Amino acid sequence: MTRSSQDHSVFFRHQMGRRLILVVYVDDIIITGDDSSGISELKEFLQSQFQVIDLGRLRYFLGIEVSQSPQGILLSQRKYVLDMLMECGLLGCKPVESPMLTTGKLLPKDGSPMKDPERYRRLVGKLNYLTVTRPDISFPVSILSQFMSDPYTGHWDAALRVLRYLKATPGLGVLYSDQGHCRIGAFIEEGDGRISGFSDADWAGCPISRRLTTGYCVFIGGNLVSWKSKKQHIVSRSSVESEYRAMADVSCEMTWVKRLLKELGVDTNGLMRLYCDNQSAIHIAKNQVFHERTKHIEVDCHLIRDHVVGTQSNPPSILPVHVRTEHQLADIFTKPLRKPQIDFICSKLGMINIFAPT
């Protein structure tokens, strides 16, 4: 098998038009592909070399529950959520509609110092792992992670609010289904089979340092595969610059996804659409002339321009498209939202709860 140059935990083999893929994490392995005989041979080889236990069809992996049906594959962490609620004594708590208040922001010294800061760090660490299948809590968890070194009671109350939000939908997860194509992106336009990626930024969102928060999500074949909420290390001088830096982040992620799929033998021809709700940022991306106002972000300008305009050796691969603010899916990764917005974005991200009453 060949080791992927894009992700060193992935190994693959192409033989007679069939694919065999192996993903390894420490001593846990997932084997998949459309080469059934190759999968059997690989299992026999591994059993001859190591003490291997074949658990059969994938149902549980590193705390992630895998449910398979004709509709697709659902990844969730329901048991993981219930265990956290039990540990914190919140199994009988009253749920809340949003993981974070839309009014006010957390400050470094909010309340009084915690007597047991390790308890806060343990909870936030668990919440951070939960974002593997719960993109809807990525932003509040990224905020809570900023107070790990010196947590206060106000930060602990905010973390418990995230748990109370999870109490309402512990079984919510991400569904992966066959939608008839494998193009890279994050949004299907009506009457158009193509899809694209979303990027957003909260300019000067940090009340302490005034640094921006960027967020993005990337889809393959109409299915959410990558998302991120991150506080940047620099201060942007304008909202356009902050949006442009978010576009640069998602451009790098989409390019990495495309290269990984190419190694795995998946055809992803066609432009990858990148949706942004800032017209000025899109104009800068398409403009081949740099001027004084964009000098301080010239590195990101060159990065995106190479993908949007193309070069002599590489044709264009990304098409920036304006999207209305109310349809900006990346909003959930950059700011606290109310329940109607959360429900709308979660449905567009492909999140469902198979345990919800019908």
mmCIF file of C-alpha atoms in Angstrom:
data_model
loop_
_atom_site.group_PDB
_atom_site.id
_atom_site.type_symbol
_atom_site.label_atom_id
_atom_site.label_comp_id
_atom_site.label_asym_id
_atom_site.label_seq_id
_atom_site.Cartn_x
_atom_site.Cartn_y
_atom_site.Cartn_z
ATOM 1 C CA MET A 1 0.000 0.000 0.000
ATOM 2 C CA THR A 2 1.044 3.621 -0.532
ATOM 3 C CA ARG A 3 1.199 6.152 2.271
ATOM 4 C CA SER A 4 -0.695 9.358 1.542
ATOM 5 C CA SER A 5 1.486 12.458 1.282
ATOM 6 C CA GLN A 6 -1.477 14.622 2.379
ATOM 7 C CA ASP A 7 -2.376 12.625 5.523
ATOM 8 C CA HIS A 8 0.215 10.239 6.928
ATOM 9 C CA SER A 9 -2.406 8.182 8.768
ATOM 10 C CA VAL A 10 -4.007 7.156 5.445
ATOM 11 C CA PHE A 11 -2.733 4.291 3.247
ATOM 12 C CA PHE A 12 -4.244 3.312 -0.104
ATOM 13 C CA ARG A 13 -3.921 0.929 -3.027
ATOM 14 C CA HIS A 14 -5.363 1.111 -6.528
ATOM 15 C CA GLN A 15 -5.558 -2.186 -8.383
ATOM 16 C CA MET A 16 -7.586 -3.071 -11.478
ATOM 17 C CA GLY A 17 -9.849 -0.052 -11.067
ATOM 18 C CA ARG A 18 -10.650 -0.796 -7.414
ATOM 19 C CA ARG A 19 -9.650 1.100 -4.296
ATOM 20 C CA LEU A 20 -8.479 -0.110 -0.911
ATOM 21 C CA ILE A 21 -8.059 2.437 1.908
ATOM 22 C CA LEU A 22 -6.647 1.946 5.403
ATOM 23 C CA VAL A 23 -6.825 4.588 8.137
ATOM 24 C CA VAL A 24 -4.832 4.067 11.327
ATOM 25 C CA TYR A 25 -4.892 5.892 14.680
ATOM 26 C CA VAL A 26 -2.303 4.485 17.133
ATOM 27 C CA ASP A 27 -3.533 0.842 17.366
ATOM 28 C CA ASP A 28 -7.030 1.302 15.928
ATOM 29 C CA ILE A 29 -7.599 0.678 12.223
ATOM 30 C CA ILE A 30 -10.427 1.262 9.748
ATOM 31 C CA ILE A 31 -10.365 -0.562 6.400
ATOM 32 C CA THR A 32 -12.691 0.456 3.571
ATOM 33 C CA GLY A 33 -12.952 0.472 -0.213
ATOM 34 C CA ASP A 34 -14.698 -1.270 -3.089
ATOM 35 C CA ASP A 35 -12.133 -4.100 -3.333
ATOM 36 C CA SER A 36 -13.741 -6.820 -1.195
ATOM 37 C CA SER A 37 -11.122 -9.458 -2.020
ATOM 38 C CA GLY A 38 -8.336 -6.969 -1.263
ATOM 39 C CA ILE A 39 -9.923 -6.187 2.117
ATOM 40 C CA SER A 40 -10.007 -9.903 3.002
ATOM 41 C CA GLU A 41 -6.389 -10.365 1.959
ATOM 42 C CA LEU A 42 -5.307 -7.323 3.964
ATOM 43 C CA LYS A 43 -7.088 -8.631 7.080
ATOM 44 C CA GLU A 44 -5.372 -12.007 6.723
ATOM 45 C CA PHE A 45 -1.984 -10.353 6.317
ATOM 46 C CA LEU A 46 -2.444 -8.148 9.386
ATOM 47 C CA GLN A 47 -3.564 -11.149 11.472
ATOM 48 C CA SER A 48 -0.441 -13.049 10.398
ATOM 49 C CA GLN A 49 1.838 -10.211 11.504
ATOM 50 C CA PHE A 50 0.085 -8.823 14.606
ATOM 51 C CA GLN A 51 -2.422 -9.767 17.264
ATOM 52 C CA VAL A 52 -5.463 -8.265 15.574
ATOM 53 C CA ILE A 53 -9.125 -8.414 16.606
ATOM 54 C CA ASP A 54 -11.563 -8.057 13.714
ATOM 55 C CA LEU A 55 -14.622 -6.232 15.085
ATOM 56 C CA GLY A 56 -16.509 -6.581 11.801
ATOM 57 C CA ARG A 57 -18.684 -3.858 10.368
ATOM 58 C CA LEU A 58 -17.803 -0.417 11.748
ATOM 59 C CA ARG A 59 -20.163 0.583 14.568
ATOM 60 C CA TYR A 60 -17.997 2.335 17.165
ATOM 61 C CA PHE A 61 -14.616 4.019 16.763
ATOM 62 C CA LEU A 62 -12.827 6.165 19.362
ATOM 63 C CA GLY A 63 -16.062 7.269 21.008
ATOM 64 C CA ILE A 64 -17.809 7.894 17.665
ATOM 65 C CA GLU A 65 -20.962 5.889 16.980
ATOM 66 C CA VAL A 66 -21.475 4.841 13.356
ATOM 67 C CA SER A 67 -25.044 4.086 12.210
ATOM 68 C CA GLN A 68 -25.503 2.715 8.687
ATOM 69 C CA SER A 69 -28.759 2.580 6.736
ATOM 70 C CA PRO A 70 -29.963 2.876 3.126
ATOM 71 C CA GLN A 71 -30.157 6.659 3.684
ATOM 72 C CA GLY A 72 -26.440 6.894 4.474
ATOM 73 C CA ILE A 73 -23.954 6.803 7.342
ATOM 74 C CA LEU A 74 -24.512 8.842 10.508
ATOM 75 C CA LEU A 75 -21.668 9.787 12.838
ATOM 76 C CA SER A 76 -22.694 10.783 16.358
ATOM 77 C CA GLN A 77 -21.428 10.713 19.954
ATOM 78 C CA ARG A 78 -24.623 10.182 21.941
ATOM 79 C CA LYS A 79 -23.093 7.941 24.611
ATOM 80 C CA TYR A 80 -20.164 10.342 24.937
ATOM 81 C CA VAL A 81 -22.567 13.249 25.569
ATOM 82 C CA LEU A 82 -24.628 11.286 28.117
ATOM 83 C CA ASP A 83 -21.447 10.294 29.976
ATOM 84 C CA MET A 84 -20.420 13.962 30.227
ATOM 85 C CA LEU A 85 -23.870 14.937 31.512
ATOM 86 C CA MET A 86 -23.717 12.174 34.120
ATOM 87 C CA GLU A 87 -20.221 13.173 35.231
ATOM 88 C CA CYS A 88 -21.345 16.774 35.782
ATOM 89 C CA GLY A 89 -24.656 15.766 37.377
ATOM 90 C CA LEU A 90 -26.757 17.337 34.619
ATOM 91 C CA LEU A 91 -28.741 14.336 33.359
ATOM 92 C CA GLY A 92 -31.901 15.827 34.855
ATOM 93 C CA CYS A 93 -31.156 19.460 33.977
ATOM 94 C CA LYS A 94 -33.438 21.716 31.954
ATOM 95 C CA PRO A 95 -32.122 22.085 28.364
ATOM 96 C CA VAL A 96 -31.412 25.452 26.743
ATOM 97 C CA GLU A 97 -31.964 26.425 23.113
ATOM 98 C CA SER A 98 -28.469 27.741 22.311
ATOM 99 C CA PRO A 99 -24.959 26.789 23.484
ATOM 100 C CA MET A 100 -23.941 30.403 24.117
ATOM 101 C CA LEU A 101 -25.681 33.642 25.042
ATOM 102 C CA THR A 102 -25.960 36.108 22.182
ATOM 103 C CA THR A 103 -25.576 39.069 24.566
ATOM 104 C CA GLY A 104 -22.314 39.784 26.354
ATOM 105 C CA LYS A 105 -18.921 38.130 25.957
ATOM 106 C CA LEU A 106 -16.688 36.115 28.254
ATOM 107 C CA LEU A 107 -13.870 38.062 29.890
ATOM 108 C CA PRO A 108 -10.652 36.720 31.470
ATOM 109 C CA LYS A 109 -11.679 37.399 35.096
ATOM 110 C CA ASP A 110 -15.379 36.569 34.988
ATOM 111 C CA GLY A 111 -16.514 35.742 38.501
ATOM 112 C CA SER A 112 -14.128 34.248 41.056
ATOM 113 C CA PRO A 113 -11.161 31.886 40.469
ATOM 114 C CA MET A 114 -12.086 28.202 40.333
ATOM 115 C CA LYS A 115 -10.894 26.122 43.270
ATOM 116 C CA ASP A 116 -10.402 23.109 40.986
ATOM 117 C CA PRO A 117 -9.286 24.385 37.544
ATOM 118 C CA GLU A 118 -8.523 20.827 36.412
ATOM 119 C CA ARG A 119 -12.252 20.120 36.396
ATOM 120 C CA TYR A 120 -12.805 22.936 33.902
ATOM 121 C CA ARG A 121 -9.903 21.797 31.709
ATOM 122 C CA ARG A 122 -11.188 18.232 31.699
ATOM 123 C CA LEU A 123 -14.689 19.309 30.643
ATOM 124 C CA VAL A 124 -13.490 21.676 27.900
ATOM 125 C CA GLY A 125 -11.113 18.996 26.623
ATOM 126 C CA LYS A 126 -14.035 16.585 26.307
ATOM 127 C CA LEU A 127 -16.163 19.223 24.590
ATOM 128 C CA ASN A 128 -13.310 19.864 22.168
ATOM 129 C CA TYR A 129 -13.317 16.197 21.134
ATOM 130 C CA LEU A 130 -17.101 16.318 20.759
ATOM 131 C CA THR A 131 -16.721 18.890 17.963
ATOM 132 C CA VAL A 132 -15.609 15.960 15.765
ATOM 133 C CA THR A 133 -19.303 15.261 15.136
ATOM 134 C CA ARG A 134 -20.926 18.439 16.514
ATOM 135 C CA PRO A 135 -19.925 21.462 14.399
ATOM 136 C CA ASP A 136 -22.713 23.455 16.069
ATOM 137 C CA ILE A 137 -20.636 23.823 19.263
ATOM 138 C CA SER A 138 -17.292 24.584 17.578
ATOM 139 C CA PHE A 139 -17.452 28.321 18.248
ATOM 140 C CA PRO A 140 -18.392 28.243 21.963
ATOM 141 C CA VAL A 141 -15.806 25.520 22.612
ATOM 142 C CA SER A 142 -13.112 27.606 20.892
ATOM 143 C CA ILE A 143 -14.042 30.525 23.185
ATOM 144 C CA LEU A 144 -13.971 28.334 26.317
ATOM 145 C CA SER A 145 -10.570 26.949 25.308
ATOM 146 C CA GLN A 146 -9.039 30.411 25.605
ATOM 147 C CA PHE A 147 -9.443 30.337 29.421
ATOM 148 C CA MET A 148 -7.861 26.946 30.127
ATOM 149 C CA SER A 149 -4.850 28.413 31.939
ATOM 150 C CA ASP A 150 -6.851 30.501 34.422
ATOM 151 C CA PRO A 151 -10.546 29.557 34.511
ATOM 152 C CA TYR A 152 -13.096 31.457 36.607
ATOM 153 C CA THR A 153 -16.588 30.543 37.736
ATOM 154 C CA GLY A 154 -18.132 32.526 34.877
ATOM 155 C CA HIS A 155 -16.250 30.350 32.381
ATOM 156 C CA TRP A 156 -17.434 27.214 34.182
ATOM 157 C CA ASP A 157 -21.066 28.388 33.985
ATOM 158 C CA ALA A 158 -20.608 29.007 30.234
ATOM 159 C CA ALA A 159 -19.248 25.462 29.795
ATOM 160 C CA LEU A 160 -22.227 24.041 31.696
ATOM 161 C CA ARG A 161 -24.539 25.963 29.376
ATOM 162 C CA VAL A 162 -23.015 24.073 26.427
ATOM 163 C CA LEU A 163 -23.825 20.822 28.249
ATOM 164 C CA ARG A 164 -27.404 21.965 28.850
ATOM 165 C CA TYR A 165 -27.684 22.686 25.114
ATOM 166 C CA LEU A 166 -26.385 19.178 24.358
ATOM 167 C CA LYS A 167 -28.959 17.734 26.760
ATOM 168 C CA ALA A 168 -31.716 18.675 24.296
ATOM 169 C CA THR A 169 -30.158 16.750 21.378
ATOM 170 C CA PRO A 170 -27.489 14.281 22.588
ATOM 171 C CA GLY A 171 -27.948 12.098 19.504
ATOM 172 C CA LEU A 172 -27.466 14.855 16.911
ATOM 173 C CA GLY A 173 -24.846 13.894 14.339
ATOM 174 C CA VAL A 174 -23.611 14.386 10.789
ATOM 175 C CA LEU A 175 -25.191 12.343 7.993
ATOM 176 C CA TYR A 176 -23.188 11.219 4.955
ATOM 177 C CA SER A 177 -25.264 10.129 1.985
ATOM 178 C CA ASP A 178 -24.800 9.475 -1.719
ATOM 179 C CA GLN A 179 -26.002 12.563 -3.575
ATOM 180 C CA GLY A 180 -24.845 11.487 -7.027
ATOM 181 C CA HIS A 181 -21.624 13.481 -7.277
ATOM 182 C CA CYS A 182 -18.282 13.999 -5.511
ATOM 183 C CA ARG A 183 -17.549 17.645 -6.153
ATOM 184 C CA ILE A 184 -15.897 19.706 -3.439
ATOM 185 C CA GLY A 185 -17.828 22.531 -1.850
ATOM 186 C CA ALA A 186 -20.442 23.406 0.719
ATOM 187 C CA PHE A 187 -23.675 24.536 -0.887
ATOM 188 C CA ILE A 188 -25.971 23.279 -3.628
ATOM 189 C CA GLU A 189 -27.614 25.982 -5.686
ATOM 190 C CA GLU A 190 -31.126 25.409 -6.896
ATOM 191 C CA GLY A 191 -31.037 23.963 -10.388
ATOM 192 C CA ASP A 192 -27.270 23.471 -10.195
ATOM 193 C CA GLY A 193 -25.471 20.317 -9.139
ATOM 194 C CA ARG A 194 -22.274 22.142 -8.222
ATOM 195 C CA ILE A 195 -21.386 22.995 -4.635
ATOM 196 C CA SER A 196 -18.852 25.146 -2.802
ATOM 197 C CA GLY A 197 -17.254 26.233 0.488
ATOM 198 C CA PHE A 198 -18.292 28.836 3.050
ATOM 199 C CA SER A 199 -16.017 31.241 4.910
ATOM 200 C CA ASP A 200 -16.858 33.921 7.451
ATOM 201 C CA ALA A 201 -15.098 36.187 9.949
ATOM 202 C CA ASP A 202 -16.020 38.141 13.065
ATOM 203 C CA TRP A 203 -13.899 41.280 12.766
ATOM 204 C CA ALA A 204 -12.356 42.454 16.071
ATOM 205 C CA GLY A 205 -14.617 39.978 17.842
ATOM 206 C CA CYS A 206 -12.335 39.422 20.859
ATOM 207 C CA PRO A 207 -13.178 42.108 23.479
ATOM 208 C CA ILE A 208 -9.672 41.840 24.988
ATOM 209 C CA SER A 209 -7.241 41.755 22.050
ATOM 210 C CA ARG A 210 -9.633 42.761 19.221
ATOM 211 C CA ARG A 211 -8.365 39.832 17.179
ATOM 212 C CA LEU A 212 -10.707 38.311 14.635
ATOM 213 C CA THR A 213 -12.367 34.922 14.644
ATOM 214 C CA THR A 214 -12.542 33.023 11.360
ATOM 215 C CA GLY A 215 -14.671 30.032 10.456
ATOM 216 C CA TYR A 216 -15.268 27.828 7.460
ATOM 217 C CA CYS A 217 -16.845 24.573 6.323
ATOM 218 C CA VAL A 218 -16.035 22.346 3.352
ATOM 219 C CA PHE A 219 -18.283 19.765 1.699
ATOM 220 C CA ILE A 220 -17.600 16.830 -0.628
ATOM 221 C CA GLY A 221 -20.473 15.436 -2.616
ATOM 222 C CA GLY A 222 -22.911 17.550 -0.622
ATOM 223 C CA ASN A 223 -21.590 16.141 2.691
ATOM 224 C CA LEU A 224 -19.825 18.147 5.391
ATOM 225 C CA VAL A 225 -16.259 16.868 5.860
ATOM 226 C CA SER A 226 -14.268 19.736 7.361
ATOM 227 C CA TRP A 227 -15.031 22.728 9.567
ATOM 228 C CA LYS A 228 -13.136 25.067 11.849
ATOM 229 C CA SER A 229 -13.560 27.987 14.226
ATOM 230 C CA LYS A 230 -10.341 29.778 15.133
ATOM 231 C CA LYS A 231 -9.211 32.963 16.824
ATOM 232 C CA GLN A 232 -6.435 34.444 14.680
ATOM 233 C CA HIS A 233 -3.048 35.541 16.019
ATOM 234 C CA ILE A 234 -3.189 38.996 14.440
ATOM 235 C CA VAL A 235 -5.421 42.062 14.487
ATOM 236 C CA SER A 236 -7.054 42.945 11.171
ATOM 237 C CA ARG A 237 -7.360 46.601 10.232
ATOM 238 C CA SER A 238 -10.692 46.233 8.421
ATOM 239 C CA SER A 239 -13.638 43.900 8.073
ATOM 240 C CA VAL A 240 -12.632 43.244 4.453
ATOM 241 C CA GLU A 241 -9.215 42.038 5.579
ATOM 242 C CA SER A 242 -10.765 39.716 8.153
ATOM 243 C CA GLU A 243 -13.132 38.220 5.554
ATOM 244 C CA TYR A 244 -10.253 37.839 3.140
ATOM 245 C CA ARG A 245 -8.142 35.970 5.686
ATOM 246 C CA ALA A 246 -11.066 33.595 6.228
ATOM 247 C CA MET A 247 -11.202 33.028 2.467
ATOM 248 C CA ALA A 248 -7.481 32.235 2.490
ATOM 249 C CA ASP A 249 -7.981 29.652 5.264
ATOM 250 C CA VAL A 250 -10.794 27.806 3.496
ATOM 251 C CA SER A 251 -8.922 27.972 0.154
ATOM 252 C CA CYS A 252 -6.011 26.096 1.721
ATOM 253 C CA GLU A 253 -8.377 23.529 3.243
ATOM 254 C CA MET A 254 -10.271 22.952 -0.011
ATOM 255 C CA THR A 255 -7.008 22.571 -1.914
ATOM 256 C CA TRP A 256 -5.768 20.014 0.634
ATOM 257 C CA VAL A 257 -9.033 18.058 0.371
ATOM 258 C CA LYS A 258 -8.787 18.031 -3.416
ATOM 259 C CA ARG A 259 -5.204 16.724 -3.323
ATOM 260 C CA LEU A 260 -6.137 13.995 -0.844
ATOM 261 C CA LEU A 261 -9.068 12.877 -3.004
ATOM 262 C CA LYS A 262 -6.819 12.820 -6.054
ATOM 263 C CA GLU A 263 -4.454 10.449 -4.263
ATOM 264 C CA LEU A 264 -7.386 8.212 -3.346
ATOM 265 C CA GLY A 265 -8.451 8.098 -6.994
ATOM 266 C CA VAL A 266 -11.572 10.267 -6.674
ATOM 267 C CA ASP A 267 -12.221 12.560 -9.637
ATOM 268 C CA THR A 268 -12.951 16.152 -8.505
ATOM 269 C CA ASN A 269 -12.771 18.097 -11.753
ATOM 270 C CA GLY A 270 -14.460 21.480 -11.991
ATOM 271 C CA LEU A 271 -14.200 24.733 -10.088
ATOM 272 C CA MET A 272 -14.634 24.633 -6.320
ATOM 273 C CA ARG A 273 -17.083 27.351 -5.284
ATOM 274 C CA LEU A 274 -16.198 29.517 -2.302
ATOM 275 C CA TYR A 275 -19.122 31.436 -0.817
ATOM 276 C CA CYS A 276 -18.512 34.696 1.042
ATOM 277 C CA ASP A 277 -20.971 37.374 2.170
ATOM 278 C CA ASN A 278 -18.517 40.275 1.654
ATOM 279 C CA GLN A 279 -18.532 41.781 -1.853
ATOM 280 C CA SER A 280 -15.295 43.729 -1.297
ATOM 281 C CA ALA A 281 -13.350 40.605 -0.336
ATOM 282 C CA ILE A 282 -14.601 38.827 -3.462
ATOM 283 C CA HIS A 283 -13.599 41.813 -5.610
ATOM 284 C CA ILE A 284 -10.062 41.761 -4.182
ATOM 285 C CA ALA A 285 -9.826 38.030 -4.888
ATOM 286 C CA LYS A 286 -10.752 38.537 -8.539
ATOM 287 C CA ASN A 287 -8.693 41.707 -9.043
ATOM 288 C CA GLN A 288 -5.227 41.063 -10.488
ATOM 289 C CA VAL A 289 -3.901 44.520 -9.545
ATOM 290 C CA PHE A 290 -2.661 45.163 -6.001
ATOM 291 C CA HIS A 291 -2.674 48.666 -4.549
ATOM 292 C CA GLU A 292 -1.801 50.452 -1.323
ATOM 293 C CA ARG A 293 -4.969 49.401 0.511
ATOM 294 C CA THR A 294 -4.213 45.692 0.096
ATOM 295 C CA LYS A 295 -0.427 45.716 0.595
ATOM 296 C CA HIS A 296 -0.668 44.500 4.201
ATOM 297 C CA ILE A 297 -2.551 41.363 3.097
ATOM 298 C CA GLU A 298 -0.614 40.819 -0.124
ATOM 299 C CA VAL A 299 0.518 37.300 0.846
ATOM 300 C CA ASP A 300 -3.096 36.143 1.196
ATOM 301 C CA CYS A 301 -3.945 38.050 -2.010
ATOM 302 C CA HIS A 302 -1.356 36.079 -3.944
ATOM 303 C CA LEU A 303 -2.501 32.816 -2.341
ATOM 304 C CA ILE A 304 -6.145 33.198 -3.353
ATOM 305 C CA ARG A 305 -5.405 34.837 -6.699
ATOM 306 C CA ASP A 306 -3.375 31.799 -7.770
ATOM 307 C CA HIS A 307 -6.474 29.653 -7.174
ATOM 308 C CA VAL A 308 -9.022 32.124 -8.563
ATOM 309 C CA VAL A 309 -7.186 33.564 -11.572
ATOM 310 C CA GLY A 310 -4.719 30.727 -12.105
ATOM 311 C CA THR A 311 -1.177 30.684 -13.404
ATOM 312 C CA GLN A 312 0.524 29.436 -16.553
ATOM 313 C CA SER A 313 1.102 26.015 -15.013
ATOM 314 C CA ASN A 314 -2.091 25.696 -12.919
ATOM 315 C CA PRO A 315 -5.579 26.573 -14.210
ATOM 316 C CA PRO A 316 -8.146 28.277 -11.920
ATOM 317 C CA SER A 317 -9.602 25.943 -9.286
ATOM 318 C CA ILE A 318 -11.778 28.201 -7.069
ATOM 319 C CA LEU A 319 -14.693 30.460 -7.979
ATOM 320 C CA PRO A 320 -15.612 33.105 -5.341
ATOM 321 C CA VAL A 321 -19.380 33.616 -5.143
ATOM 322 C CA HIS A 322 -21.354 36.102 -3.059
ATOM 323 C CA VAL A 323 -23.957 34.644 -0.716
ATOM 324 C CA ARG A 324 -26.591 36.517 1.260
ATOM 325 C CA THR A 325 -25.837 36.898 4.953
ATOM 326 C CA GLU A 326 -28.898 34.894 6.009
ATOM 327 C CA HIS A 327 -27.579 31.945 3.959
ATOM 328 C CA GLN A 328 -24.026 32.150 5.317
ATOM 329 C CA LEU A 329 -23.500 28.714 6.866
ATOM 330 C CA ALA A 330 -20.137 29.667 8.378
ATOM 331 C CA ASP A 331 -21.879 32.100 10.756
ATOM 332 C CA ILE A 332 -22.197 29.262 13.262
ATOM 333 C CA PHE A 333 -18.391 29.092 13.511
ATOM 334 C CA THR A 334 -17.792 32.794 14.216
ATOM 335 C CA LYS A 335 -20.550 34.096 16.494
ATOM 336 C CA PRO A 336 -23.280 32.994 18.930
ATOM 337 C CA LEU A 337 -26.653 32.493 17.244
ATOM 338 C CA ARG A 338 -30.273 32.084 18.266
ATOM 339 C CA LYS A 339 -32.173 28.812 17.960
ATOM 340 C CA PRO A 340 -33.898 29.479 14.582
ATOM 341 C CA GLN A 341 -30.524 30.283 12.969
ATOM 342 C CA ILE A 342 -28.877 27.278 14.627
ATOM 343 C CA ASP A 343 -31.622 24.925 13.419
ATOM 344 C CA PHE A 344 -31.451 26.306 9.858
ATOM 345 C CA ILE A 345 -27.668 26.016 9.588
ATOM 346 C CA CYS A 346 -27.574 22.552 11.204
ATOM 347 C CA SER A 347 -30.089 21.289 8.646
ATOM 348 C CA LYS A 348 -27.982 22.705 5.804
ATOM 349 C CA LEU A 349 -24.855 21.124 7.298
ATOM 350 C CA GLY A 350 -26.552 17.721 7.082
ATOM 351 C CA MET A 351 -27.004 17.215 10.828
ATOM 352 C CA ILE A 352 -29.873 14.983 11.960
ATOM 353 C CA ASN A 353 -30.978 13.266 15.155
ATOM 354 C CA ILE A 354 -32.089 9.686 14.577
ATOM 355 C CA PHE A 355 -33.162 9.446 18.235
ATOM 356 C CA ALA A 356 -35.634 12.338 17.945
ATOM 357 C CA PRO A 357 -39.317 11.334 18.239
ATOM 358 C CA THR A 358 -41.137 11.231 14.903
#
